[in-house]
């Protein structure tokens, strides 16, 4: 495991306990979904495709709304200008929070915004959401009483290699995406045959899909406790903590984290934080012992595991 030492405490004080309850309403095509993504103002081609894909969802799914963060600062351009002159038609908020994802999620996806939605979907800017079967994903979450899920990920292999080279693989830095990980890749079918969701204990930050109540718990008991200065250049903390946290606080009979049979494609070379290569070399992962020190049993994995668990939805 790659290691990093930090002098200050990673987390702020704990808040009061909260138990995750089962949602009252069953997910349907009318479920209200808040999709949150982030991008660089300089990613012209990616942003053009991002807006086109999000507009498709805005048109075909009126109950879906969008939040967009522009993370590179300082910059004088507005979010609309960064996205090619127009925002997705169902945009409800834009933000300019620099750095990696955790501070953006904490400062922008606050309960006063998310409480009116049934699901919160965090999506990287290079995911082809326009061709994703969101209804199937939500129905599977209902069947399995799943608090947090993500689709399996696929990518064009040539583009995947290009992305890795662009992000520093040649310098000895291995940057993984969901299609590279045994538990998340679309190359590995769920088991046994016919399974629609399989339990996992570690989840990437690439495309997680939360029930609104699960998101509220994450915001209160995880994001609100982080020292944002220390996680400004890394979103690794979430991957090791949120599955275990949901397992601890959800209602009996619910599943914390699962990977879905539904497949979501990434077909762009993607972009990355300007300091990504340096960060990966110098502070690639905030040590698991820091998570364990602050969260105890919430830490379910210090790195991406290579096996899935039981089937939780058929």
PDB file of N, CA, C and O in Angstrom, residues 71-132:
ATOM      1  N   UNK A  71     -13.649  22.787 -11.188  1.00  0.00           N
ATOM      2  CA  UNK A  71     -12.703  22.651 -10.080  1.00  0.00           C
ATOM      3  C   UNK A  71     -11.378  23.366 -10.258  1.00  0.00           C
ATOM      4  O   UNK A  71     -10.585  23.421  -9.320  1.00  0.00           O
ATOM      5  N   UNK A  72     -11.084  23.880 -11.438  1.00  0.00           N
ATOM      6  CA  UNK A  72      -9.789  24.546 -11.577  1.00  0.00           C
ATOM      7  C   UNK A  72      -9.936  26.040 -11.293  1.00  0.00           C
ATOM      8  O   UNK A  72     -10.786  26.710 -11.855  1.00  0.00           O
ATOM      9  N   UNK A  73      -9.108  26.520 -10.403  1.00  0.00           N
ATOM     10  CA  UNK A  73      -9.139  27.893  -9.930  1.00  0.00           C
ATOM     11  C   UNK A  73      -7.716  28.438  -9.863  1.00  0.00           C
ATOM     12  O   UNK A  73      -6.773  27.666  -9.712  1.00  0.00           O
ATOM     13  N   UNK A  74      -7.484  29.746  -9.914  1.00  0.00           N
ATOM     14  CA  UNK A  74      -8.518  30.758 -10.195  1.00  0.00           C
ATOM     15  C   UNK A  74      -8.856  30.802 -11.676  1.00  0.00           C
ATOM     16  O   UNK A  74      -8.033  30.468 -12.521  1.00  0.00           O
ATOM     17  N   UNK A  75     -10.047  31.231 -11.983  1.00  0.00           N
ATOM     18  CA  UNK A  75     -10.480  31.328 -13.374  1.00  0.00           C
ATOM     19  C   UNK A  75     -11.597  32.354 -13.451  1.00  0.00           C
ATOM     20  O   UNK A  75     -12.506  32.356 -12.631  1.00  0.00           O
ATOM     21  N   UNK A  76     -11.537  33.219 -14.430  1.00  0.00           N
ATOM     22  CA  UNK A  76     -12.525  34.292 -14.547  1.00  0.00           C
ATOM     23  C   UNK A  76     -13.778  33.868 -15.293  1.00  0.00           C
ATOM     24  O   UNK A  76     -14.806  34.524 -15.208  1.00  0.00           O
ATOM     25  N   UNK A  77     -13.708  32.760 -16.024  1.00  0.00           N
ATOM     26  CA  UNK A  77     -14.870  32.320 -16.800  1.00  0.00           C
ATOM     27  C   UNK A  77     -15.973  31.792 -15.891  1.00  0.00           C
ATOM     28  O   UNK A  77     -15.722  31.205 -14.840  1.00  0.00           O
ATOM     29  N   UNK A  78     -17.210  32.002 -16.294  1.00  0.00           N
ATOM     30  CA  UNK A  78     -18.341  31.431 -15.569  1.00  0.00           C
ATOM     31  C   UNK A  78     -18.460  29.944 -15.903  1.00  0.00           C
ATOM     32  O   UNK A  78     -17.877  29.446 -16.875  1.00  0.00           O
ATOM     33  N   UNK A  79     -19.245  29.225 -15.100  1.00  0.00           N
ATOM     34  CA  UNK A  79     -19.470  27.810 -15.380  1.00  0.00           C
ATOM     35  C   UNK A  79     -20.097  27.632 -16.760  1.00  0.00           C
ATOM     36  O   UNK A  79     -19.748  26.706 -17.496  1.00  0.00           O
ATOM     37  N   UNK A  80     -21.006  28.509 -17.113  1.00  0.00           N
ATOM     38  CA  UNK A  80     -21.639  28.429 -18.426  1.00  0.00           C
ATOM     39  C   UNK A  80     -20.610  28.580 -19.538  1.00  0.00           C
ATOM     40  O   UNK A  80     -20.623  27.838 -20.523  1.00  0.00           O
ATOM     41  N   UNK A  81     -19.703  29.530 -19.389  1.00  0.00           N
ATOM     42  CA  UNK A  81     -18.659  29.718 -20.392  1.00  0.00           C
ATOM     43  C   UNK A  81     -17.730  28.512 -20.448  1.00  0.00           C
ATOM     44  O   UNK A  81     -17.288  28.098 -21.532  1.00  0.00           O
ATOM     45  N   UNK A  82     -17.408  27.931 -19.310  1.00  0.00           N
ATOM     46  CA  UNK A  82     -16.543  26.760 -19.276  1.00  0.00           C
ATOM     47  C   UNK A  82     -17.162  25.570 -20.003  1.00  0.00           C
ATOM     48  O   UNK A  82     -16.460  24.729 -20.561  1.00  0.00           O
ATOM     49  N   UNK A  83     -18.485  25.501 -20.002  1.00  0.00           N
ATOM     50  CA  UNK A  83     -19.183  24.382 -20.624  1.00  0.00           C
ATOM     51  C   UNK A  83     -19.578  24.682 -22.064  1.00  0.00           C
ATOM     52  O   UNK A  83     -20.460  24.035 -22.621  1.00  0.00           O
ATOM     53  N   UNK A  84     -18.942  25.664 -22.669  1.00  0.00           N
ATOM     54  CA  UNK A  84     -19.170  25.937 -24.081  1.00  0.00           C
ATOM     55  C   UNK A  84     -20.268  26.932 -24.357  1.00  0.00           C
ATOM     56  O   UNK A  84     -20.739  27.028 -25.496  1.00  0.00           O
ATOM     57  N   UNK A  85     -20.701  27.660 -23.342  1.00  0.00           N
ATOM     58  CA  UNK A  85     -21.680  28.715 -23.548  1.00  0.00           C
ATOM     59  C   UNK A  85     -23.079  28.396 -23.079  1.00  0.00           C
ATOM     60  O   UNK A  85     -23.952  29.267 -23.088  1.00  0.00           O
ATOM     61  N   UNK A  86     -23.305  27.148 -22.661  1.00  0.00           N
ATOM     62  CA  UNK A  86     -24.643  26.791 -22.195  1.00  0.00           C
ATOM     63  C   UNK A  86     -24.558  25.718 -21.122  1.00  0.00           C
ATOM     64  O   UNK A  86     -23.726  24.811 -21.197  1.00  0.00           O
ATOM     65  N   UNK A  87     -25.420  25.817 -20.127  1.00  0.00           N
ATOM     66  CA  UNK A  87     -25.508  24.802 -19.086  1.00  0.00           C
ATOM     67  C   UNK A  87     -26.525  23.742 -19.495  1.00  0.00           C
ATOM     68  O   UNK A  87     -27.430  24.008 -20.293  1.00  0.00           O
ATOM     69  N   UNK A  88     -26.391  22.510 -18.981  1.00  0.00           N
ATOM     70  CA  UNK A  88     -27.465  21.539 -19.185  1.00  0.00           C
ATOM     71  C   UNK A  88     -28.797  22.145 -18.758  1.00  0.00           C
ATOM     72  O   UNK A  88     -28.881  22.881 -17.764  1.00  0.00           O
ATOM     73  N   UNK A  89     -29.841  21.833 -19.489  1.00  0.00           N
ATOM     74  CA  UNK A  89     -31.114  22.533 -19.292  1.00  0.00           C
ATOM     75  C   UNK A  89     -31.745  22.296 -17.928  1.00  0.00           C
ATOM     76  O   UNK A  89     -32.556  23.100 -17.475  1.00  0.00           O
ATOM     77  N   UNK A  90     -31.389  21.188 -17.255  1.00  0.00           N
ATOM     78  CA  UNK A  90     -31.980  20.904 -15.947  1.00  0.00           C
ATOM     79  C   UNK A  90     -31.009  21.193 -14.801  1.00  0.00           C
ATOM     80  O   UNK A  90     -31.144  20.635 -13.707  1.00  0.00           O
ATOM     81  N   UNK A  91     -30.045  22.057 -15.033  1.00  0.00           N
ATOM     82  CA  UNK A  91     -29.078  22.418 -13.992  1.00  0.00           C
ATOM     83  C   UNK A  91     -29.771  23.206 -12.885  1.00  0.00           C
ATOM     84  O   UNK A  91     -30.492  24.178 -13.144  1.00  0.00           O
ATOM     85  N   UNK A  92     -29.544  22.799 -11.641  1.00  0.00           N
ATOM     86  CA  UNK A  92     -30.117  23.516 -10.499  1.00  0.00           C
ATOM     87  C   UNK A  92     -29.064  24.278  -9.709  1.00  0.00           C
ATOM     88  O   UNK A  92     -29.398  25.166  -8.928  1.00  0.00           O
ATOM     89  N   UNK A  93     -27.781  23.942  -9.919  1.00  0.00           N
ATOM     90  CA  UNK A  93     -26.736  24.662  -9.192  1.00  0.00           C
ATOM     91  C   UNK A  93     -25.394  24.442  -9.886  1.00  0.00           C
ATOM     92  O   UNK A  93     -25.135  23.370 -10.432  1.00  0.00           O
ATOM     93  N   UNK A  94     -24.565  25.474  -9.870  1.00  0.00           N
ATOM     94  CA  UNK A  94     -23.169  25.338 -10.282  1.00  0.00           C
ATOM     95  C   UNK A  94     -22.291  25.797  -9.128  1.00  0.00           C
ATOM     96  O   UNK A  94     -22.740  26.543  -8.251  1.00  0.00           O
ATOM     97  N   UNK A  95     -21.054  25.329  -9.123  1.00  0.00           N
ATOM     98  CA  UNK A  95     -20.129  25.731  -8.064  1.00  0.00           C
ATOM     99  C   UNK A  95     -18.728  25.830  -8.636  1.00  0.00           C
ATOM    100  O   UNK A  95     -18.436  25.307  -9.709  1.00  0.00           O
ATOM    101  N   UNK A  96     -17.860  26.538  -7.903  1.00  0.00           N
ATOM    102  CA  UNK A  96     -16.449  26.671  -8.286  1.00  0.00           C
ATOM    103  C   UNK A  96     -15.601  26.298  -7.079  1.00  0.00           C
ATOM    104  O   UNK A  96     -14.969  27.147  -6.454  1.00  0.00           O
ATOM    105  N   UNK A  97     -15.604  25.001  -6.742  1.00  0.00           N
ATOM    106  CA  UNK A  97     -14.838  24.496  -5.598  1.00  0.00           C
ATOM    107  C   UNK A  97     -13.575  23.848  -6.138  1.00  0.00           C
ATOM    108  O   UNK A  97     -13.647  22.856  -6.867  1.00  0.00           O
ATOM    109  N   UNK A  98     -12.397  24.370  -5.820  1.00  0.00           N
ATOM    110  CA  UNK A  98     -11.153  23.815  -6.371  1.00  0.00           C
ATOM    111  C   UNK A  98     -10.784  22.488  -5.729  1.00  0.00           C
ATOM    112  O   UNK A  98     -11.264  22.131  -4.655  1.00  0.00           O
ATOM    113  N   UNK A  99      -9.876  21.771  -6.418  1.00  0.00           N
ATOM    114  CA  UNK A  99      -9.344  20.542  -5.851  1.00  0.00           C
ATOM    115  C   UNK A  99     -10.152  19.317  -6.236  1.00  0.00           C
ATOM    116  O   UNK A  99     -10.938  19.318  -7.178  1.00  0.00           O
ATOM    117  N   UNK A 100      -9.954  18.244  -5.470  1.00  0.00           N
ATOM    118  CA  UNK A 100     -10.627  16.982  -5.735  1.00  0.00           C
ATOM    119  C   UNK A 100     -12.073  17.026  -5.248  1.00  0.00           C
ATOM    120  O   UNK A 100     -12.574  18.071  -4.844  1.00  0.00           O
ATOM    121  N   UNK A 101     -12.748  15.880  -5.216  1.00  0.00           N
ATOM    122  CA  UNK A 101     -14.206  15.870  -5.134  1.00  0.00           C
ATOM    123  C   UNK A 101     -14.792  16.084  -3.744  1.00  0.00           C
ATOM    124  O   UNK A 101     -15.912  16.584  -3.605  1.00  0.00           O
ATOM    125  N   UNK A 102     -14.079  15.688  -2.689  1.00  0.00           N
ATOM    126  CA  UNK A 102     -14.705  15.606  -1.377  1.00  0.00           C
ATOM    127  C   UNK A 102     -15.202  16.957  -0.871  1.00  0.00           C
ATOM    128  O   UNK A 102     -16.300  17.056  -0.322  1.00  0.00           O
ATOM    129  N   UNK A 103     -14.416  18.016  -1.047  1.00  0.00           N
ATOM    130  CA  UNK A 103     -14.853  19.334  -0.576  1.00  0.00           C
ATOM    131  C   UNK A 103     -16.037  19.837  -1.389  1.00  0.00           C
ATOM    132  O   UNK A 103     -16.945  20.479  -0.853  1.00  0.00           O
ATOM    133  N   UNK A 104     -16.032  19.572  -2.680  1.00  0.00           N
ATOM    134  CA  UNK A 104     -17.172  19.937  -3.528  1.00  0.00           C
ATOM    135  C   UNK A 104     -18.438  19.236  -3.050  1.00  0.00           C
ATOM    136  O   UNK A 104     -19.496  19.864  -2.881  1.00  0.00           O
ATOM    137  N   UNK A 105     -18.354  17.941  -2.815  1.00  0.00           N
ATOM    138  CA  UNK A 105     -19.530  17.219  -2.352  1.00  0.00           C
ATOM    139  C   UNK A 105     -20.019  17.755  -1.015  1.00  0.00           C
ATOM    140  O   UNK A 105     -21.224  17.886  -0.796  1.00  0.00           O
ATOM    141  N   UNK A 106     -19.088  18.032  -0.116  1.00  0.00           N
ATOM    142  CA  UNK A 106     -19.464  18.519   1.213  1.00  0.00           C
ATOM    143  C   UNK A 106     -20.087  19.909   1.159  1.00  0.00           C
ATOM    144  O   UNK A 106     -21.128  20.156   1.792  1.00  0.00           O
ATOM    145  N   UNK A 107     -19.501  20.818   0.404  1.00  0.00           N
ATOM    146  CA  UNK A 107     -19.947  22.203   0.419  1.00  0.00           C
ATOM    147  C   UNK A 107     -21.153  22.475  -0.468  1.00  0.00           C
ATOM    148  O   UNK A 107     -21.924  23.409  -0.207  1.00  0.00           O
ATOM    149  N   UNK A 108     -21.341  21.653  -1.502  1.00  0.00           N
ATOM    150  CA  UNK A 108     -22.398  21.928  -2.474  1.00  0.00           C
ATOM    151  C   UNK A 108     -23.591  20.992  -2.336  1.00  0.00           C
ATOM    152  O   UNK A 108     -24.749  21.431  -2.426  1.00  0.00           O
ATOM    153  N   UNK A 109     -23.347  19.708  -2.108  1.00  0.00           N
ATOM    154  CA  UNK A 109     -24.447  18.744  -2.032  1.00  0.00           C
ATOM    155  C   UNK A 109     -24.954  18.628  -0.597  1.00  0.00           C
ATOM    156  O   UNK A 109     -24.910  17.575   0.049  1.00  0.00           O
ATOM    157  N   UNK A 110     -25.439  19.747  -0.107  1.00  0.00           N
ATOM    158  CA  UNK A 110     -25.865  19.881   1.292  1.00  0.00           C
ATOM    159  C   UNK A 110     -27.305  19.403   1.444  1.00  0.00           C
ATOM    160  O   UNK A 110     -28.069  19.333   0.471  1.00  0.00           O
ATOM    161  N   UNK A 111     -27.710  19.045   2.666  1.00  0.00           N
ATOM    162  CA  UNK A 111     -29.062  18.519   2.874  1.00  0.00           C
ATOM    163  C   UNK A 111     -30.171  19.429   2.372  1.00  0.00           C
ATOM    164  O   UNK A 111     -31.212  18.938   1.917  1.00  0.00           O
ATOM    165  N   UNK A 112     -29.995  20.731   2.449  1.00  0.00           N
ATOM    166  CA  UNK A 112     -31.042  21.631   1.966  1.00  0.00           C
ATOM    167  C   UNK A 112     -31.273  21.491   0.470  1.00  0.00           C
ATOM    168  O   UNK A 112     -32.360  21.800  -0.030  1.00  0.00           O
ATOM    169  N   UNK A 113     -30.272  21.004  -0.259  1.00  0.00           N
ATOM    170  CA  UNK A 113     -30.425  20.741  -1.684  1.00  0.00           C
ATOM    171  C   UNK A 113     -30.866  19.311  -1.950  1.00  0.00           C
ATOM    172  O   UNK A 113     -31.790  19.061  -2.735  1.00  0.00           O
ATOM    173  N   UNK A 114     -30.234  18.337  -1.318  1.00  0.00           N
ATOM    174  CA  UNK A 114     -30.457  16.931  -1.656  1.00  0.00           C
ATOM    175  C   UNK A 114     -31.720  16.334  -1.050  1.00  0.00           C
ATOM    176  O   UNK A 114     -32.206  15.309  -1.528  1.00  0.00           O
ATOM    177  N   UNK A 115     -32.275  16.957  -0.017  1.00  0.00           N
ATOM    178  CA  UNK A 115     -33.410  16.352   0.694  1.00  0.00           C
ATOM    179  C   UNK A 115     -34.669  16.243  -0.158  1.00  0.00           C
ATOM    180  O   UNK A 115     -35.557  15.443   0.155  1.00  0.00           O
ATOM    181  N   UNK A 116     -34.766  17.015  -1.220  1.00  0.00           N
ATOM    182  CA  UNK A 116     -35.958  16.955  -2.077  1.00  0.00           C
ATOM    183  C   UNK A 116     -35.829  15.894  -3.172  1.00  0.00           C
ATOM    184  O   UNK A 116     -36.732  15.753  -4.000  1.00  0.00           O
ATOM    185  N   UNK A 117     -34.726  15.132  -3.175  1.00  0.00           N
ATOM    186  CA  UNK A 117     -34.503  14.107  -4.184  1.00  0.00           C
ATOM    187  C   UNK A 117     -34.581  12.717  -3.562  1.00  0.00           C
ATOM    188  O   UNK A 117     -34.441  12.557  -2.352  1.00  0.00           O
ATOM    189  N   UNK A 118     -34.805  11.716  -4.418  1.00  0.00           N
ATOM    190  CA  UNK A 118     -34.834  10.325  -3.968  1.00  0.00           C
ATOM    191  C   UNK A 118     -33.464   9.665  -4.047  1.00  0.00           C
ATOM    192  O   UNK A 118     -33.166   8.753  -3.288  1.00  0.00           O
ATOM    193  N   UNK A 119     -32.639  10.127  -4.997  1.00  0.00           N
ATOM    194  CA  UNK A 119     -31.315   9.559  -5.200  1.00  0.00           C
ATOM    195  C   UNK A 119     -30.319  10.669  -5.510  1.00  0.00           C
ATOM    196  O   UNK A 119     -30.669  11.694  -6.091  1.00  0.00           O
ATOM    197  N   UNK A 120     -29.059  10.432  -5.107  1.00  0.00           N
ATOM    198  CA  UNK A 120     -27.950  11.327  -5.431  1.00  0.00           C
ATOM    199  C   UNK A 120     -26.919  10.491  -6.191  1.00  0.00           C
ATOM    200  O   UNK A 120     -26.414   9.497  -5.668  1.00  0.00           O
ATOM    201  N   UNK A 121     -26.611  10.933  -7.415  1.00  0.00           N
ATOM    202  CA  UNK A 121     -25.721  10.180  -8.292  1.00  0.00           C
ATOM    203  C   UNK A 121     -24.483  11.012  -8.577  1.00  0.00           C
ATOM    204  O   UNK A 121     -24.572  12.085  -9.168  1.00  0.00           O
ATOM    205  N   UNK A 122     -23.327  10.543  -8.131  1.00  0.00           N
ATOM    206  CA  UNK A 122     -22.058  11.222  -8.340  1.00  0.00           C
ATOM    207  C   UNK A 122     -21.379  10.615  -9.557  1.00  0.00           C
ATOM    208  O   UNK A 122     -21.083   9.423  -9.567  1.00  0.00           O
ATOM    209  N   UNK A 123     -21.115  11.427 -10.580  1.00  0.00           N
ATOM    210  CA  UNK A 123     -20.667  10.898 -11.861  1.00  0.00           C
ATOM    211  C   UNK A 123     -19.454  11.671 -12.363  1.00  0.00           C
ATOM    212  O   UNK A 123     -19.479  12.905 -12.414  1.00  0.00           O
ATOM    213  N   UNK A 124     -18.410  10.952 -12.759  1.00  0.00           N
ATOM    214  CA  UNK A 124     -17.274  11.596 -13.403  1.00  0.00           C
ATOM    215  C   UNK A 124     -17.691  12.149 -14.770  1.00  0.00           C
ATOM    216  O   UNK A 124     -18.641  11.670 -15.387  1.00  0.00           O
ATOM    217  N   UNK A 125     -16.933  13.124 -15.254  1.00  0.00           N
ATOM    218  CA  UNK A 125     -17.314  13.816 -16.487  1.00  0.00           C
ATOM    219  C   UNK A 125     -17.092  12.991 -17.752  1.00  0.00           C
ATOM    220  O   UNK A 125     -17.501  13.409 -18.833  1.00  0.00           O
ATOM    221  N   UNK A 126     -16.448  11.835 -17.643  1.00  0.00           N
ATOM    222  CA  UNK A 126     -16.184  11.030 -18.839  1.00  0.00           C
ATOM    223  C   UNK A 126     -17.055   9.785 -18.925  1.00  0.00           C
ATOM    224  O   UNK A 126     -16.736   8.841 -19.647  1.00  0.00           O
ATOM    225  N   UNK A 127     -18.178   9.781 -18.214  1.00  0.00           N
ATOM    226  CA  UNK A 127     -19.085   8.638 -18.239  1.00  0.00           C
ATOM    227  C   UNK A 127     -20.232   8.912 -19.214  1.00  0.00           C
ATOM    228  O   UNK A 127     -20.808   9.995 -19.228  1.00  0.00           O
ATOM    229  N   UNK A 128     -20.581   7.906 -20.006  1.00  0.00           N
ATOM    230  CA  UNK A 128     -21.618   8.068 -21.024  1.00  0.00           C
ATOM    231  C   UNK A 128     -22.991   7.826 -20.407  1.00  0.00           C
ATOM    232  O   UNK A 128     -23.646   6.812 -20.660  1.00  0.00           O
ATOM    233  N   UNK A 129     -23.452   8.782 -19.615  1.00  0.00           N
ATOM    234  CA  UNK A 129     -24.708   8.632 -18.878  1.00  0.00           C
ATOM    235  C   UNK A 129     -25.923   8.609 -19.796  1.00  0.00           C
ATOM    236  O   UNK A 129     -26.989   8.104 -19.416  1.00  0.00           O
ATOM    237  N   UNK A 130     -25.796   9.141 -21.007  1.00  0.00           N
ATOM    238  CA  UNK A 130     -26.938   9.195 -21.928  1.00  0.00           C
ATOM    239  C   UNK A 130     -27.373   7.803 -22.370  1.00  0.00           C
ATOM    240  O   UNK A 130     -28.532   7.597 -22.726  1.00  0.00           O
ATOM    241  N   UNK A 131     -26.466   6.849 -22.380  1.00  0.00           N
ATOM    242  CA  UNK A 131     -26.787   5.491 -22.832  1.00  0.00           C
ATOM    243  C   UNK A 131     -26.887   4.503 -21.672  1.00  0.00           C
ATOM    244  O   UNK A 131     -26.828   3.284 -21.883  1.00  0.00           O
ATOM    245  N   UNK A 132     -27.039   4.999 -20.478  1.00  0.00           N
ATOM    246  CA  UNK A 132     -27.109   4.150 -19.288  1.00  0.00           C
ATOM    247  C   UNK A 132     -28.561   3.901 -18.905  1.00  0.00           C
ATOM    248  O   UNK A 132     -29.396   4.811 -18.944  1.00  0.00           O
TER     249      UNK A 132
END
